[in-house]
Coordinates of C-alpha atoms in Angstrom, one line a residue:
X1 CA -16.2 165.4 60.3
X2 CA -18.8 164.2 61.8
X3 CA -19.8 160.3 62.4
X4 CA -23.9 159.0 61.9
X5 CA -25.5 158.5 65.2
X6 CA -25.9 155.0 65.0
X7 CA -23.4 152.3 62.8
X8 CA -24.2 149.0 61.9
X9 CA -21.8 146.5 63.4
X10 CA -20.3 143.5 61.4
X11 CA -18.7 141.9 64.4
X12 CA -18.7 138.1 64.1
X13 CA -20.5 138.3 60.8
X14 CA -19.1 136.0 58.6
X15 CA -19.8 135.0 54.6
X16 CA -22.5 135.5 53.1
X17 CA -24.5 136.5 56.6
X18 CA -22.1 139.0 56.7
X19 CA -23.0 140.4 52.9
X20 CA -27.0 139.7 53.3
X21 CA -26.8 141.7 56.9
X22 CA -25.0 144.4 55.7
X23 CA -27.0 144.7 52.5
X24 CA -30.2 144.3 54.9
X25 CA -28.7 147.2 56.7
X26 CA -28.6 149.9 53.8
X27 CA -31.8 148.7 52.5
X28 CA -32.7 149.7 56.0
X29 CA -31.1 152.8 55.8
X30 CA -28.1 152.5 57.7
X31 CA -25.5 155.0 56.3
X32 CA -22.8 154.2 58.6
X33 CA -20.8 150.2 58.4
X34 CA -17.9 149.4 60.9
X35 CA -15.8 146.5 60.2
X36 CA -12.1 145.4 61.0
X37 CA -9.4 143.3 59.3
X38 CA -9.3 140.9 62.7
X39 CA -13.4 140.6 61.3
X40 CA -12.6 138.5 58.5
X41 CA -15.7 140.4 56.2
X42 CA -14.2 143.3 54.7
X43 CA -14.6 141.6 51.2
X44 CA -18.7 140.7 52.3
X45 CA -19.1 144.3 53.8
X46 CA -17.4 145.8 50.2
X47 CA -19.4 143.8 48.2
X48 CA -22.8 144.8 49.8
X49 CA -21.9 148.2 49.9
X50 CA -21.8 148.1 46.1
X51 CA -24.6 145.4 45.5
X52 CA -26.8 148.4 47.3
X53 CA -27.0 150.9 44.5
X54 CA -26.0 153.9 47.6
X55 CA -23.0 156.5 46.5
X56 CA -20.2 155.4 48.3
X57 CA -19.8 159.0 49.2
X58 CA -23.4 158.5 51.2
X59 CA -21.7 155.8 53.3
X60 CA -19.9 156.3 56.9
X61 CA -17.2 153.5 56.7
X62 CA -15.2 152.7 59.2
X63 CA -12.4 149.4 59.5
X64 CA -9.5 148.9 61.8
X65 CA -5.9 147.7 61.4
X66 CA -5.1 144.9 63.5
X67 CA -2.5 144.0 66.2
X68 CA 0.0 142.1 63.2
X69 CA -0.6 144.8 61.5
X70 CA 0.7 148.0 63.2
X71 CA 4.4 147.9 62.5
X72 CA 6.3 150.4 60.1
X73 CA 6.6 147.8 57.2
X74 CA 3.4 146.5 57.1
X75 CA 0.6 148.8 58.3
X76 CA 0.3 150.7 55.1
X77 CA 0.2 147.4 53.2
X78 CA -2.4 146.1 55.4
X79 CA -4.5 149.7 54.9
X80 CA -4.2 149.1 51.5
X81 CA -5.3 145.3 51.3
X82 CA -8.2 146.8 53.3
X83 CA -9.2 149.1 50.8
X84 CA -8.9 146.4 47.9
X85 CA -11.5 144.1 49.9
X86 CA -13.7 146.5 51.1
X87 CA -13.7 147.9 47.1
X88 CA -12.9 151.1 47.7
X89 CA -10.4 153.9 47.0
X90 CA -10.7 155.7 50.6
X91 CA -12.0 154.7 54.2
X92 CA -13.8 157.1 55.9
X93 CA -12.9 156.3 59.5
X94 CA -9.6 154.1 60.2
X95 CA -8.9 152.8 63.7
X96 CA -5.9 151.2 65.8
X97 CA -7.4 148.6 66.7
X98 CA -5.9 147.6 70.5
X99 CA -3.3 149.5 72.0
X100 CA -1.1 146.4 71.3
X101 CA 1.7 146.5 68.7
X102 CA 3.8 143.6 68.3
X103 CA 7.4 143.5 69.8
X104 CA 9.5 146.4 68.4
X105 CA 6.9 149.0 67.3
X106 CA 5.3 151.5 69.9
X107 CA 2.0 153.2 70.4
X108 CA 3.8 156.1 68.8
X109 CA 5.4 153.9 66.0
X110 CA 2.1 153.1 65.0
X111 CA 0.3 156.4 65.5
X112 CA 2.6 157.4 63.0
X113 CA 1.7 155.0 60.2
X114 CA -1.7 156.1 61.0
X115 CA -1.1 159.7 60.6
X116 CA 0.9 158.9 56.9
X117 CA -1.9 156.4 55.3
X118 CA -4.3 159.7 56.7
X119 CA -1.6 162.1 55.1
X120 CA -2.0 159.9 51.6
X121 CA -6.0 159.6 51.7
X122 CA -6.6 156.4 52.2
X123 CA -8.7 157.4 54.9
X124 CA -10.5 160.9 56.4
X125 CA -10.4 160.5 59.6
X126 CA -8.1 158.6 61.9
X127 CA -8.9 157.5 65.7
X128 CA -8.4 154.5 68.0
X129 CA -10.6 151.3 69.8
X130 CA -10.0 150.1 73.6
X131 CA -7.4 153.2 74.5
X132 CA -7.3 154.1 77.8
X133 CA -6.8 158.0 78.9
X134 CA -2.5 157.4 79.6
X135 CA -2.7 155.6 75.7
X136 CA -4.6 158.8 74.3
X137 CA -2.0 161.0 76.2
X138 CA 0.7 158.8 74.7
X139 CA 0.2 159.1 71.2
X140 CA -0.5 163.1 70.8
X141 CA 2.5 164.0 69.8
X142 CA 2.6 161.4 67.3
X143 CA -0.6 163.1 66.4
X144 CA 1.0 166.3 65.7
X145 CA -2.0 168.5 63.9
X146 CA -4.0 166.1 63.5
X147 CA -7.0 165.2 65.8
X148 CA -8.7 161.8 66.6
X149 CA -12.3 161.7 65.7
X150 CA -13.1 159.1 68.2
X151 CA -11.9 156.0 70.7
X152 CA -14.4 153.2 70.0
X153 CA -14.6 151.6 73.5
X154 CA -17.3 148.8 75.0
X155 CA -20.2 150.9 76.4
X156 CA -23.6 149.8 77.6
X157 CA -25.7 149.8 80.5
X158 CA -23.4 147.1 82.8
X159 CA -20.3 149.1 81.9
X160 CA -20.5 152.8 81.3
X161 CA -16.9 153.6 81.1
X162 CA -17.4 157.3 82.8
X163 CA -13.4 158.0 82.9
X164 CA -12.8 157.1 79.2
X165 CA -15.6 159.2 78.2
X166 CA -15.1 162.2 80.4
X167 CA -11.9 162.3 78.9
X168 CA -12.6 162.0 75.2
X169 CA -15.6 164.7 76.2
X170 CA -12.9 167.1 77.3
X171 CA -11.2 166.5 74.6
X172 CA -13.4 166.9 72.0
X173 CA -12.9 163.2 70.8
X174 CA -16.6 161.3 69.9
X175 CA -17.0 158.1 71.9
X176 CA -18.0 155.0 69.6
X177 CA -19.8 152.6 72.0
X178 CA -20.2 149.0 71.0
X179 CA -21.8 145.8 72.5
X180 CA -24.5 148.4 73.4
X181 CA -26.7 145.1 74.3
X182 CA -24.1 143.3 76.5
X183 CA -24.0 140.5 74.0
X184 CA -28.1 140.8 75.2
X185 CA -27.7 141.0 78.9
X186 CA -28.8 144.4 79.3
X187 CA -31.9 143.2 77.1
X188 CA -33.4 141.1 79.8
X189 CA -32.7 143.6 82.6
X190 CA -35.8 144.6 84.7
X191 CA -35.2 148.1 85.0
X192 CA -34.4 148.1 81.1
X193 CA -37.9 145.8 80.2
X194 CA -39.9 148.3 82.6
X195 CA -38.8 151.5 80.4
X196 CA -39.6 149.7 77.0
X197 CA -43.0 148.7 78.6
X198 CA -43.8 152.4 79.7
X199 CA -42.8 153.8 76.0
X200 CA -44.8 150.8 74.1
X201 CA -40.8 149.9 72.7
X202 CA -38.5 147.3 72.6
X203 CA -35.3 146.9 75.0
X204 CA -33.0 147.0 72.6
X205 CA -34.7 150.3 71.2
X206 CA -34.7 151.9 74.8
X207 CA -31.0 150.9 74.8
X208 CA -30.9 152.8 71.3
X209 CA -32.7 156.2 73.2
X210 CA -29.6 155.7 76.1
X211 CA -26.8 155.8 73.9
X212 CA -28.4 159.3 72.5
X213 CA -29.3 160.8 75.5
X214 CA -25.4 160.1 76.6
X215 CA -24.0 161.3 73.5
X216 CA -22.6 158.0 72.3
X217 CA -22.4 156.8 68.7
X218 CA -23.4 153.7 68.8
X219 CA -23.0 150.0 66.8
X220 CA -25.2 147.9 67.1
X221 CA -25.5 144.0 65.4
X222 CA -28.2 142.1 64.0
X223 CA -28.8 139.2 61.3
X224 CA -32.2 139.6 61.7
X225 CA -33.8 142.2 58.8
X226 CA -36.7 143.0 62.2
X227 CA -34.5 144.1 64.4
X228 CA -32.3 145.8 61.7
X229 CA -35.1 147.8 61.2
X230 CA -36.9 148.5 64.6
X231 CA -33.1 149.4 66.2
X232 CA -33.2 152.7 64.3
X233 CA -37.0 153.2 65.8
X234 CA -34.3 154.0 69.1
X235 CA -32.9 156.9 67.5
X236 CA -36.8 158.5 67.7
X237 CA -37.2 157.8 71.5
X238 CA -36.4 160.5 74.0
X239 CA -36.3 159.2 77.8
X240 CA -36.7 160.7 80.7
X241 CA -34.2 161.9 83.0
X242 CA -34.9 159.8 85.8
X243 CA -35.0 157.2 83.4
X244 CA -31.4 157.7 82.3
X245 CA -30.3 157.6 85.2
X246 CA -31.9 154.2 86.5
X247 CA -30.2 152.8 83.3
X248 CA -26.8 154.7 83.9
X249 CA -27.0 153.5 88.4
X250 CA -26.9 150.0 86.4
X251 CA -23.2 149.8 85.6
X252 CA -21.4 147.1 87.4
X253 CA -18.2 147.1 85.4
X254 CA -19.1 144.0 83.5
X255 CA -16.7 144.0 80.8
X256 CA -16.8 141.5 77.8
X257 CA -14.0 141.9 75.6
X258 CA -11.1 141.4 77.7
X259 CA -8.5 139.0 75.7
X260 CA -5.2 138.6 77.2
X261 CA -3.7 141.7 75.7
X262 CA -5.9 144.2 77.2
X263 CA -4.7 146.9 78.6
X264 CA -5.0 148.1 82.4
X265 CA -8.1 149.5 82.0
X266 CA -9.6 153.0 83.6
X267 CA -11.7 152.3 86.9

């Protein structure tokens, strides 16, 4: 199963933004929307999915069961509220969240509920968000036959997350990268602004062109229907190789989403 290139992003979309940005986003011709229960838009995102006129089957989506979420009694339940918002019989994609169950229920535990709502079809494909390589090793042999199609982890210029992603390379598991802007920090970056000047492009479209050239599926958010539009202009743009690596010899490990139950992340 295979994921589309680039996603739109729904994070900290709320209401009717959330619908009108989404619904911007097909008209666009996004195929691919991620969203999570934690978002608070799964109804928004459902209901532009089926104000758009596209076959739900010519849609990529992805959501993600939250923290409260992952025990035995009440992660199917949650799936299944899920599906009911997002007005839907099946998710594509389903994601753990964070590696951070709540007091009583393992990584395993909850790998497991995500292997049975997999085993019902409520989803296609099951993978995780912010593992780290000892998590992944944790939970495969709560896996069993099954395989995770991806660990959606913070990527972008100031944090490239090398050890993650050589690992989920070896392993034949895609790497989701969001924040690919840096919440827009990477957009005002001189190397970064040099590139777009030299291809006659924007930042965030060189950005785009990085993500390719380094394999990364990529989720990017906007509310604004131009830059909806010209972010998928990135997908078309093929950089250099020196000028992949000038963006890549810009990681500083500046990490964004950090809350308090993070785990200890991979150098």
């Amino acid at each position: 199963m295979k994921i589309p290139a680039m996603g739109f992003g729904t994070f900290r979309l709320e209401g009717d933004v959330a619908y009108q940005s989404v619904l911007n986003a097909l008209k666009a011709g996004y195929r691919h929307i991620d969203t999570a229960q934690i978002y608070g838009n799964e109804a928004e995102v459902g209901q532009a999915i089926v104000d758009s006129g596209i076959n739900r089957q010519d849609i990529f989506l992805t959501t993600k069961v939250w923290n409260d979420n992952l025990s035995h009694d009440k992660f199917e339940q949650s799936v299944r509220e899920s599906l009911s918002k997002l007005k839907t019989d099946y998710i594509d994609l389903l994601l753990i969240h964070w590696p951070a169950p709540p007091q009583g229920t393992s990584l395993a535990d909850a790998t497991n509920s995500l292997v049975a709502v997999k085993e019902q079809s409520l989803t296609k494909a099951i993978g995780v968000s912010n593992f780290t390589i000892a998590q992944m090793d944790e939970i495969q042999p709560a896996l069993g036959d099954h395989k995770l199609l991806t660990n959606q982890i913070e990527v972008h210029p100031y944090l490239t997350n090398d050890s993650v992603r050589n690992y989920c390379r070896e392993n034949q598991i895609l790497v989701t990268g969001y924040m690919p802007f840096a919440v827009g920090k990477v957009l005002n970056d001189n190397v970064v602004t040099a590139i777009a000047k030299g291809h006659q492009c924007t930042p965030a479209q060189v950005i785009i062109a990085w993500t390719q050239a380094n394999n990364l599926i990529t989720i990017p958010s906007s509310t604004k229907v131009n830059n909806i539009e010209a972010n998928l202009v990135g997908l078309d743009i093929t950089l250099s190789r020196d000028e992949i690596q000038l963006i890549n010899q810009l990681n500083c490990n500046d990490r964004i989403a950090a809350p308090d139950f993070s785990p200890v992340w991979d150098k």
